[in-house]
XYZ file of C-alpha atoms in Angstrom:
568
model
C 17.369 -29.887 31.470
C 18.542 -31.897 28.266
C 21.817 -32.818 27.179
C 23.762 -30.183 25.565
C 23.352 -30.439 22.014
C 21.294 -33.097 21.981
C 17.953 -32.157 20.098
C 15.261 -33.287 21.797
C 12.694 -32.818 18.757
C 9.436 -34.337 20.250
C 8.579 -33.108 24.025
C 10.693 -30.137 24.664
C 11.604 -26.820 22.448
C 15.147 -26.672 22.117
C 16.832 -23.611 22.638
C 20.171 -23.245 20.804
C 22.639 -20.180 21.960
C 25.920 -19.716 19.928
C 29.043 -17.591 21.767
C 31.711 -17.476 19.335
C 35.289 -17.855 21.362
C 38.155 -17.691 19.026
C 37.672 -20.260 16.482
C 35.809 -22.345 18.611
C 31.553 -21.857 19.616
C 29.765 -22.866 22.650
C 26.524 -24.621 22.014
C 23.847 -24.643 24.790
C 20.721 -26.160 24.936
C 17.677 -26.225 27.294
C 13.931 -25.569 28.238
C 13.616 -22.528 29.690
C 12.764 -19.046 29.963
C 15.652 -16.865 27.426
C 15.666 -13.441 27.671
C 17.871 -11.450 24.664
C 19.672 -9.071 26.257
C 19.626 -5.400 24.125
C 22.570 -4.407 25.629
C 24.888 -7.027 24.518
C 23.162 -8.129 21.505
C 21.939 -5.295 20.034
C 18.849 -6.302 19.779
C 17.172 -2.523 20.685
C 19.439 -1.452 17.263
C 17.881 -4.339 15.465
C 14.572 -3.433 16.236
C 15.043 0.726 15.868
C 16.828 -0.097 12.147
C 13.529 -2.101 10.738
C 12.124 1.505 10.804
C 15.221 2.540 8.616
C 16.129 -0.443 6.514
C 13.624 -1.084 3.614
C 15.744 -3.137 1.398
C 18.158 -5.713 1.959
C 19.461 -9.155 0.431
C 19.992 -12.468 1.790
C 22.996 -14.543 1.340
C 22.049 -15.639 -2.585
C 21.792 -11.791 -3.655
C 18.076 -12.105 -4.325
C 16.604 -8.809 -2.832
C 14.100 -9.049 -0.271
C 11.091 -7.076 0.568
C 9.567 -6.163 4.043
C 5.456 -6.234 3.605
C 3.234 -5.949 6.530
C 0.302 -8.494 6.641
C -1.470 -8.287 10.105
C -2.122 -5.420 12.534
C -3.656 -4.635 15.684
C -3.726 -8.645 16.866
C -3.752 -9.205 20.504
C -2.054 -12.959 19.598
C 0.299 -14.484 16.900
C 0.868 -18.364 16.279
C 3.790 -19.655 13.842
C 3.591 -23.226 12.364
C 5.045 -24.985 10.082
C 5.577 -28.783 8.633
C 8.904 -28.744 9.801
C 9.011 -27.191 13.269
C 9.635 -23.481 13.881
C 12.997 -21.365 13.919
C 12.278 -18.433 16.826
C 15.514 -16.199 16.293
C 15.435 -13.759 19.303
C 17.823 -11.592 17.785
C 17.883 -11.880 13.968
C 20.809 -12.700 13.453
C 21.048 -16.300 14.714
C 22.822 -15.833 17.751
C 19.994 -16.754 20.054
C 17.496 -19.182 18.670
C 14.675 -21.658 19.760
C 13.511 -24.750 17.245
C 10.031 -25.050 18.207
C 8.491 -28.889 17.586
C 6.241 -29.110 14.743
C 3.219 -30.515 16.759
C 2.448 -27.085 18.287
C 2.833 -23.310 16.895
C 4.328 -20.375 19.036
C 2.005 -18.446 20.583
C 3.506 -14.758 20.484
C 1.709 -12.203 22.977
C 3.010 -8.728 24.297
C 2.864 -6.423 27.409
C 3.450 -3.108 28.907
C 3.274 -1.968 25.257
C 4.446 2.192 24.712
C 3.120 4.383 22.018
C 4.794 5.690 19.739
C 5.546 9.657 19.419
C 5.527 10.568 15.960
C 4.954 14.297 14.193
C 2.518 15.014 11.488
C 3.284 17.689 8.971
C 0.929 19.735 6.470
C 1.822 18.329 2.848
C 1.607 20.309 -0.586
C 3.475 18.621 -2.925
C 6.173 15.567 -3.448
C 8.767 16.665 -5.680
C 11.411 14.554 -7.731
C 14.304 15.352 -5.570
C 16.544 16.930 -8.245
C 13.744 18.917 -9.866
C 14.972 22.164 -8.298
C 12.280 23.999 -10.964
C 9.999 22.499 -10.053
C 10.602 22.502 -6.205
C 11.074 26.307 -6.499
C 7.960 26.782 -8.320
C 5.693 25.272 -5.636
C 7.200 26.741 -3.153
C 6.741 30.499 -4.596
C 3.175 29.914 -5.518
C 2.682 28.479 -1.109
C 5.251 31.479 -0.327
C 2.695 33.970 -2.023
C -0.522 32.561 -0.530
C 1.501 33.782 2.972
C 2.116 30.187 3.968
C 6.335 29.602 5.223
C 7.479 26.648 3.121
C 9.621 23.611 4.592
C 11.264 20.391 2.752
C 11.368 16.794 4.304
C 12.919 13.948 2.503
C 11.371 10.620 1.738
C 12.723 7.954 -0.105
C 16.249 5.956 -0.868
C 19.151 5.021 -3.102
C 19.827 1.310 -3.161
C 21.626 -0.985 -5.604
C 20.650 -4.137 -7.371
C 22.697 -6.325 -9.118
C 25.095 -3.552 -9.868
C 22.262 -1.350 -11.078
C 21.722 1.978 -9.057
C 18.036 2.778 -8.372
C 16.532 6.288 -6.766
C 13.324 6.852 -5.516
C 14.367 10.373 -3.527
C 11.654 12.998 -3.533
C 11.390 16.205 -1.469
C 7.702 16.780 0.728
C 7.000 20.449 0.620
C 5.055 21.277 4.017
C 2.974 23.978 5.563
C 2.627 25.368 9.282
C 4.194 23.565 11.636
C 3.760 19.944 12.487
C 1.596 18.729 15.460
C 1.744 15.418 17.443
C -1.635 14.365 17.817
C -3.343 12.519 14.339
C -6.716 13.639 15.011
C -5.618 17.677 15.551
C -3.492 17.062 12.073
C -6.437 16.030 10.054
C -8.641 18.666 11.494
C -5.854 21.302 10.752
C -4.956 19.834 7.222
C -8.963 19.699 5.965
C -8.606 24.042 7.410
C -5.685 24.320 5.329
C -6.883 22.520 2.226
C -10.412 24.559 3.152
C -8.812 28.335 2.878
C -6.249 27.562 -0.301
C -8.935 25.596 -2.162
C -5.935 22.830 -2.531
C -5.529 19.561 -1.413
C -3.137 19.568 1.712
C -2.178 16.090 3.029
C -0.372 14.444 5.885
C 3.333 13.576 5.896
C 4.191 11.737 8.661
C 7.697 11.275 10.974
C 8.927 8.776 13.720
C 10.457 10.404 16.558
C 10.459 6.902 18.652
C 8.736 3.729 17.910
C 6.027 1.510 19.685
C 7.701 -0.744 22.178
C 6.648 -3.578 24.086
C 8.212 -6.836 25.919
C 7.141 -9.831 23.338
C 6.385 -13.134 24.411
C 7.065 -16.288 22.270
C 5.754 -19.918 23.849
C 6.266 -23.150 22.682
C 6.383 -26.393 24.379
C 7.244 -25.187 27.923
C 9.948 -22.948 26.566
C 9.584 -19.470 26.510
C 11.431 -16.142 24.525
C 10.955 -12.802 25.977
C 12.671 -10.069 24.248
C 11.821 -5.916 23.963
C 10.325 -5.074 20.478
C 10.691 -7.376 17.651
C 11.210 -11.638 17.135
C 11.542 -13.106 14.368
C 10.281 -16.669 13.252
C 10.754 -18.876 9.780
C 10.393 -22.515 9.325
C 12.831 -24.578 10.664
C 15.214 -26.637 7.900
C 13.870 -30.154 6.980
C 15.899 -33.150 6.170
C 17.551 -31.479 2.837
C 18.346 -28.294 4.389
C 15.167 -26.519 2.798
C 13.322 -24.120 4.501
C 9.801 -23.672 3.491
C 7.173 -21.617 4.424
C 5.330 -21.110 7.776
C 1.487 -20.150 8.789
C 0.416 -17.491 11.016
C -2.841 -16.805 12.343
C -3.304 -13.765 13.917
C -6.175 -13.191 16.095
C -8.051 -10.366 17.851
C -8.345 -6.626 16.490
C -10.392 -7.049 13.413
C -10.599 -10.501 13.667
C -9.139 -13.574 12.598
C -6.574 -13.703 9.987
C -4.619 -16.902 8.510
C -1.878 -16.744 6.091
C 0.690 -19.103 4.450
C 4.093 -16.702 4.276
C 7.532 -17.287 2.275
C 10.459 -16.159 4.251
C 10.724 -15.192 7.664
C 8.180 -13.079 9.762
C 8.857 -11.324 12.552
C 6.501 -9.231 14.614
C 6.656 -5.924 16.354
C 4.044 -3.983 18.788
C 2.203 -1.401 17.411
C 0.090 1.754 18.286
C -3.245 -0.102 18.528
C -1.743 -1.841 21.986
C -1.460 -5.251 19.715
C 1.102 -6.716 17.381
C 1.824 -6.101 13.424
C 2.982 -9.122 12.070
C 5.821 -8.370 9.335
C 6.483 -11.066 5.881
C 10.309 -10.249 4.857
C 10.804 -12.811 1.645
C 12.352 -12.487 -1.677
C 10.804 -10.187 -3.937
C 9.758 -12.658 -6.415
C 8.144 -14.898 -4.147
C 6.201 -12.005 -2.397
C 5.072 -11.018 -6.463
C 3.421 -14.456 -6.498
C 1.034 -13.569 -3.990
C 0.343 -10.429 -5.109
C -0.573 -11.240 -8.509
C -2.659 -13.639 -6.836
C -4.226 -11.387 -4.927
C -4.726 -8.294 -7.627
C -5.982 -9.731 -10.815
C -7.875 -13.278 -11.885
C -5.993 -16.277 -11.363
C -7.688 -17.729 -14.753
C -6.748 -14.313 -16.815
C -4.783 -14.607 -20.040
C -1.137 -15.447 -19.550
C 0.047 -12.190 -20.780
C -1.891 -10.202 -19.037
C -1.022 -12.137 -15.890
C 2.340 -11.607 -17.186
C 1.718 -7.587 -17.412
C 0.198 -7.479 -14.170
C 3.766 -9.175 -12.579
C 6.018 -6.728 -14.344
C 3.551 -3.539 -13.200
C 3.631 -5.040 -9.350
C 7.141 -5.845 -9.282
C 7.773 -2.205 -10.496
C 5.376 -0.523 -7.761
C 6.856 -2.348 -5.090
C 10.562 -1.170 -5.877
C 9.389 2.037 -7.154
C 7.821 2.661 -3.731
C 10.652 1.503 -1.334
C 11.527 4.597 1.005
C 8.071 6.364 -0.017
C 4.931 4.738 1.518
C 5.368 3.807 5.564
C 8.354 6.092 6.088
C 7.419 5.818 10.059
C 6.517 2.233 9.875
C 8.865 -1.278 10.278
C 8.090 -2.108 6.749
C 7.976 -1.118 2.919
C 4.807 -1.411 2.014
C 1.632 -2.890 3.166
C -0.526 -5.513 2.008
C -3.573 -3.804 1.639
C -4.687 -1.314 -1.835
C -2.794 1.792 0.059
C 0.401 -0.781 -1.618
C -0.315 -3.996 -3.480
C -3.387 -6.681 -1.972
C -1.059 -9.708 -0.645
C -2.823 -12.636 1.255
C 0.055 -14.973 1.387
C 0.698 -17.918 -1.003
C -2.137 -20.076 -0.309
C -4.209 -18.806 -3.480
C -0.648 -18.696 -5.901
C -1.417 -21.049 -9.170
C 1.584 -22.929 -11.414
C 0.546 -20.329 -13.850
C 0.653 -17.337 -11.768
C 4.342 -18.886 -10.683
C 4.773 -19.473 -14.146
C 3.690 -15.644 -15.281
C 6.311 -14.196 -12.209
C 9.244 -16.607 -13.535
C 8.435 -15.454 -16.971
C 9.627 -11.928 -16.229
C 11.954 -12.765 -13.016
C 13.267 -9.099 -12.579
C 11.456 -7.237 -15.130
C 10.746 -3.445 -14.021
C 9.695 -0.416 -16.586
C 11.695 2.585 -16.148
C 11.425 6.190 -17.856
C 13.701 8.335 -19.857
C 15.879 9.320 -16.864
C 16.306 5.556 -16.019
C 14.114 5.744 -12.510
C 11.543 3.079 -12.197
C 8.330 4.954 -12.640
C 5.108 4.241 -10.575
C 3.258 1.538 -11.992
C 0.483 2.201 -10.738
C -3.021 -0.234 -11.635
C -7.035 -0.416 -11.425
C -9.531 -2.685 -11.670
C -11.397 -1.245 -14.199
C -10.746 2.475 -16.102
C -14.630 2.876 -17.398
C -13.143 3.103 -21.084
C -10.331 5.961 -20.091
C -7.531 6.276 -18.114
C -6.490 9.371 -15.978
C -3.170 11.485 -15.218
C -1.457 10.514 -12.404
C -1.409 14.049 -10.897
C -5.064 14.282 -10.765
C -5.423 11.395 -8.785
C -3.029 12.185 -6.329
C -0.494 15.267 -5.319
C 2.615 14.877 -7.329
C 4.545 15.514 -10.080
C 2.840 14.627 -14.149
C 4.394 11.685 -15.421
C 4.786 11.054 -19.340
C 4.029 7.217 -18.500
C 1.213 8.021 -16.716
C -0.528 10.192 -19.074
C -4.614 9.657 -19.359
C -5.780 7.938 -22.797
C -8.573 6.222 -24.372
C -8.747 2.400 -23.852
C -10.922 1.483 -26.217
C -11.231 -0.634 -29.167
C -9.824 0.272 -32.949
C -12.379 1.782 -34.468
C -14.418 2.947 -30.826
C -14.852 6.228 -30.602
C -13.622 8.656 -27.701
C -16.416 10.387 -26.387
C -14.813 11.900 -23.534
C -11.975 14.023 -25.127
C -10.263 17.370 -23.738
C -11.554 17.577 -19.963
C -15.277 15.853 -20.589
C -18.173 17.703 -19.719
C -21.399 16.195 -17.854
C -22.774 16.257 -21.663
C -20.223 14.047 -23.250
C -19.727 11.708 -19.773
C -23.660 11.192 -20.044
C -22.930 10.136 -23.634
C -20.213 8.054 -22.711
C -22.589 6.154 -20.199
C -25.618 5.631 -22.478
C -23.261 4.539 -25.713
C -21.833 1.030 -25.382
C -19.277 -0.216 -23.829
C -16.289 -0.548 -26.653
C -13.448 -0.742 -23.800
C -10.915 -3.369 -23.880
C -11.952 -4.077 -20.625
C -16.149 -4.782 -22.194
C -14.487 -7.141 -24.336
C -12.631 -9.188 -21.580
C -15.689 -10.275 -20.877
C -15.341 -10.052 -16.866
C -16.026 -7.571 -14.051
C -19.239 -6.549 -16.129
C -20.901 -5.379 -12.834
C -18.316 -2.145 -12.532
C -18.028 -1.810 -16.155
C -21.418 0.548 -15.716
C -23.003 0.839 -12.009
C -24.959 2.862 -9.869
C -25.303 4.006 -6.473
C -28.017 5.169 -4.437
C -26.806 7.019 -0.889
C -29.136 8.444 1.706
C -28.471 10.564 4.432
C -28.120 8.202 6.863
C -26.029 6.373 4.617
C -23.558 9.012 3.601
C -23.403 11.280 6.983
C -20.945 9.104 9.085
C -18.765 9.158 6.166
C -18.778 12.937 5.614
C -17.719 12.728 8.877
C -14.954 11.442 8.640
C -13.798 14.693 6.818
C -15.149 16.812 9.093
C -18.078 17.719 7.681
C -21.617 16.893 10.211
C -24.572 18.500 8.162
C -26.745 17.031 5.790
C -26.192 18.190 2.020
C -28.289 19.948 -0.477
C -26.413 19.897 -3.260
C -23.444 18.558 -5.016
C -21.236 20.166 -7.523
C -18.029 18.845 -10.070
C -15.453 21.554 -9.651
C -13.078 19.684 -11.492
C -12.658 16.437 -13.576
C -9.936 14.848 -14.909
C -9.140 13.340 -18.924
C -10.998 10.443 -17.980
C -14.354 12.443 -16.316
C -12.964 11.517 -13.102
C -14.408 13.937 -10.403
C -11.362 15.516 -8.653
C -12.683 18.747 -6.701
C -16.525 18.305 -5.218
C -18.194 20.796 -3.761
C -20.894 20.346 -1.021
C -23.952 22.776 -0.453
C -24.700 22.152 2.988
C -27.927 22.258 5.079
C -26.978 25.739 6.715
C -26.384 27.299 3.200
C -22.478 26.606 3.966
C -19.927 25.501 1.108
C -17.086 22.752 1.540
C -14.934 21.380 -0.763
C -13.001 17.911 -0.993
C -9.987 17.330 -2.942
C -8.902 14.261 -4.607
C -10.829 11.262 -6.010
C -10.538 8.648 -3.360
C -11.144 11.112 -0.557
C -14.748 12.280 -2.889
C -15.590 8.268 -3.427
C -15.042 7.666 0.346
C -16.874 10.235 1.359
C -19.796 8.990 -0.240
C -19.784 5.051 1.120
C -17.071 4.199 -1.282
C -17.945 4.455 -4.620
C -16.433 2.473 -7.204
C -15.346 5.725 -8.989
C -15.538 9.280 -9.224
C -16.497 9.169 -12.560
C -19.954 9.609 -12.109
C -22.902 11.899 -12.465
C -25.340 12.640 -10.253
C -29.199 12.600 -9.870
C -30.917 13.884 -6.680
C -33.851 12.355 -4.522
C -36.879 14.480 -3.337
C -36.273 17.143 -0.786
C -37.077 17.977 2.560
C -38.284 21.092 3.931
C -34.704 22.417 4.629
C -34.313 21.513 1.196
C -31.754 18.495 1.770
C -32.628 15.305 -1.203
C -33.198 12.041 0.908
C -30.983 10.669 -1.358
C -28.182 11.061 -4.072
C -28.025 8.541 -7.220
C -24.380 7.983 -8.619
C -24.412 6.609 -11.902
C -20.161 6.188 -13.333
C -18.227 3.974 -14.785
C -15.121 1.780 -13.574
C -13.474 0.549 -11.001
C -10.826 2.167 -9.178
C -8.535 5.235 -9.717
C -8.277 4.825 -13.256
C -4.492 5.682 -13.516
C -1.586 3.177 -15.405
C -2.714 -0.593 -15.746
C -6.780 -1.276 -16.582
C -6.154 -5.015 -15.225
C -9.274 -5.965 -16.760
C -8.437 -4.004 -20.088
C -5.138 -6.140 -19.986
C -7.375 -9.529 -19.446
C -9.375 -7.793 -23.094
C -6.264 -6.830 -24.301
C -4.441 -10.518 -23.818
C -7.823 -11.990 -25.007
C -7.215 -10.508 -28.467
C -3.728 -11.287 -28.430
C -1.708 -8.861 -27.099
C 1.806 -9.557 -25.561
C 2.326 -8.152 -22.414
C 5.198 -5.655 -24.012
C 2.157 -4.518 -25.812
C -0.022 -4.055 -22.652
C 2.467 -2.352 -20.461
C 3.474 -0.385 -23.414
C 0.015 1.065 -23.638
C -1.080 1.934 -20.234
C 2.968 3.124 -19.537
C 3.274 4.773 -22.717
C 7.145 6.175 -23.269
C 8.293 3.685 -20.638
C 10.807 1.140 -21.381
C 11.134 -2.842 -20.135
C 14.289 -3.666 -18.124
C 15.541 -6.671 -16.803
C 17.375 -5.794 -13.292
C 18.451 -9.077 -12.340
């Protein structure tokens, strides 16, 4: 046992426990096995309120940002230059400095699933849009379908400035507990309306497990949740630490800003959580979702959109999850700080704060793409919810182009579209020139374990657009099936993922040679873009910057109506 409070820095881990007694604190320090006690720590509260809290801000004001980074990984190991803080409680009171020489190895046992309840979706409604809300729940009411609400989202504050993202889930049936019985029960529903039905889910109790942190001989063990950040060096700085999670889908190594902590999940392994400020989370996103050598203004653009999203999105996306968002294209791509350039730094400073907000004053969802194949689509045909005036679909092309694909395109003027030129703002960027125009050849074998997916186990004869969108983007699909059978999908990422994902669902479609039972050995997708096609054309921006465009200018044009704001 070492001295009390003598650091030991080199052999041992030092383990430093703080009992406040009047005006006076105990400090006690040794190598050994601690064990943070939920009862009089509160530690079981701490770890029950990361699946309530999803925004808070640290002791500067500057608002931080929960964001998921690893999953499923049967072991975690912390580093850092400076030695590693393990806080066993999060709040200080029980902590371990870890020796720089070695990382913590974090491992878990006698790990608990979770019980959550999945309900049948219909619509997410503003939640002060009582039109609106009434209206979609009369048209469900007359299809003989008994209507409930659920609540998702927040009020928070920044700075003084009050921000809402409250909208109301309208729901179907009632819910189950079991994923795989939801999904089979939504795809009926969604069958017999001929509407998209989706899955709203609810945390009744969350994943639990006892959590192991090692490090040089000394050893944490607490129910549920650690946390870990990079011990202080000589100045009082704390920088960043490296985790490298391992096991599940493999190997994953990340430089992180902040502290992490990590909880047990449903997969019997550990989700490893980044909580860091805002802005320094944005620097790895914009990393991670658009060309580090793009234009500075449409680097600029893509900071002000992503910043937006994420705040937009707090209380929405991972309502029965320990976090806000996560870091994969479900949220925003982060991969850490490890790619972030002085410009992309530069681009985040530039507009430190800046969000684009509508008419009522909430932020709107800034939603982006890789590439919008010359035109950009309503929000509400990509996904179930409310039309947005920002989000409107609209030509992205050059002055003087012309729009071929005008009113709801037919397979006439989208085959026009796709022989004609490219005279995007994303052609002239001069990148991604491999999604700008593609095709795609699926065979049966190919596309059958992804019709699966939806349910659906037969071969198909034919395929058939039910519905596009403004930009041509396929939004209803029907399916002729081997046994003469019809099925429909709903929505254009469930259509391009059915199909091996496509780049896009706007496409048109050519069809192999048949079989006897008359099923083509193959279908040939020939579209244009990259993505969902709704707000930001990232590499329209990178055009758009190119011919010099500010990025007011960009975000004015893909956000049309919106205006720029400067929160803090």
């Amino acid at each position: 046992m070492t001295k009390p409070g003598k650091h030991t820095g080199k052999r041992g881990a030092v383990l430093r426990v703080g009992v406040a007694l009047g005006s006076a604190a105990v400090a006690l320090c040794w190598t050994a096995t601690l064990v943070a006690q939920p009862a009089g720590l509160g530690h079981e509260d701490r770890a029950t309120s990361l699946y309530r809290v999803v925004v808070s801000l640290d002791s500067g004001g500057h608002p931080l940002l929960p964001v998921s980074v690893m999953a499923a990984k049967q072991r975690v190991e912390v580093s850092s230059a400076t030695g590693v803080r393990v806080i066993g409680t999060g709040d200080g009171a029980v902590e371990i400095y870890a020796p720089r020489e070695r990382p913590v190895v974090v491992t878990g046992k006698d790990f608990e699933r979770s019980a959550r309840r999945y309900y049948f979706g219909v619509a997410r409604v503003a939640a002060d849009d009582l039109t609106r809300l009434r209206k979609v729940r009369d048209e469900w009411r007359a299809l003989g379908h008994k209507v409930k609400t659920r609540g998702i989202g927040t009020t928070y504050a920044l700075r003084g400035r009050a921000l809402d993202t409250r909208k109301t889930v309208l729901c179907i049936g009632e819910p189950v507990a079991d994923r795989k019985n939801a999904d089979k029960r939504a795809a009926e529903l969604a069958a017999k309306a001929k509407r998209d039905v989706f899955i709203h889910v609810e945390i009744d109790r969350h994943p639990r497990a006892t959590l192991l942190a090692q490090a040089a001989g000394a050893q944490v063990r607490a129910r549920d949740v650690l946390w870990f950040e990079a011990a202080p060096d000589a100045k009082g700085n704390v920088g960043e630490v490296t985790v490298l999670g391992t096991g599940g889908s493999g190997r994953r190594k990340l430089n992180l800003p902040g502290r992490v902590y990590v909880v047990p999940d449903d997969t019997g392994g550990l989700t490893v959580v980044n909580e860091a400020r805002i802005e320094k989370i944005l620097t790895g996103v914009v990393a991670s979702e658009i060309f580090a050598s793009a234009p500075m203004e449409a680097l600029k653009a893509q900071a002000v959109a992503a910043r937006t999203d994420m705040l937009a999105k707090v209380g929405l996306r991972h309502r029965a999850d320990p976090f806000s968002i996560c870091s994969e294209v479900h949220c925003q791509a982060y991969k850490g700080t490890r790619s972030v350039s002085a410009r992309i730094i530069k681009a985040v400073e530039a507009t430190r704060g800046t969000v684009l907000s509508d008419e009522r004053g909430r932020l709107i969802d800034a939603f982006y793409h890789a590439v919008s194949g010359g035109h950009t689509e309503h929000n509400d045909n990509a996904w179930k919810m409310d039309p947005h005036p920002a989000l409107r679909g609209r030509p992205d092309l050059l002055p003087g182009a012309k729009d071929l694909l005008t009113g709801v395109p037919t397979e006439q003027q989208i085959r026009r579209h796709l022989a004609n030129k490219d005279m995007s703002y994303a052609a002239a960027s001069g990148r991604n020139s491999k999604v700008l125009r593609w095709s795609a050849k699926r065979t049966v074998s190919e596309y059958r374990p992804h019709l699966a997916k939806h349910g659906i186990r037969q071969a198909v004869r034919d395929l058939t657009v039910l519905k596009r969108g403004v930009s041509g983007r396929a939004i209803e699909l029907e399916l002729t099936l081997a046994d003469g059978t019809k099925k429909t999908i709903f929505g254009e990422l469930r259509i391009r993922r059915a199909f091996r994902s496509l780049r896009s669902s706007l496409f048109l479609i050519e069809r192999g040679p048949k079989n006897a039972a008359g099923v083509p050995a193959w279908f040939v997708f020939n579209g244009a873009g990259y993505g969902h096609g709704v707000g930001l054309d990232q590499t329209g921006a990178c055009g758009r910057a190119k011919l010099g465009q500010t990025f007011r200018q960009i975000t004015g044009h893909y956000y049309a109506g919106s205006k720029l704001e400067k929160l803090y």
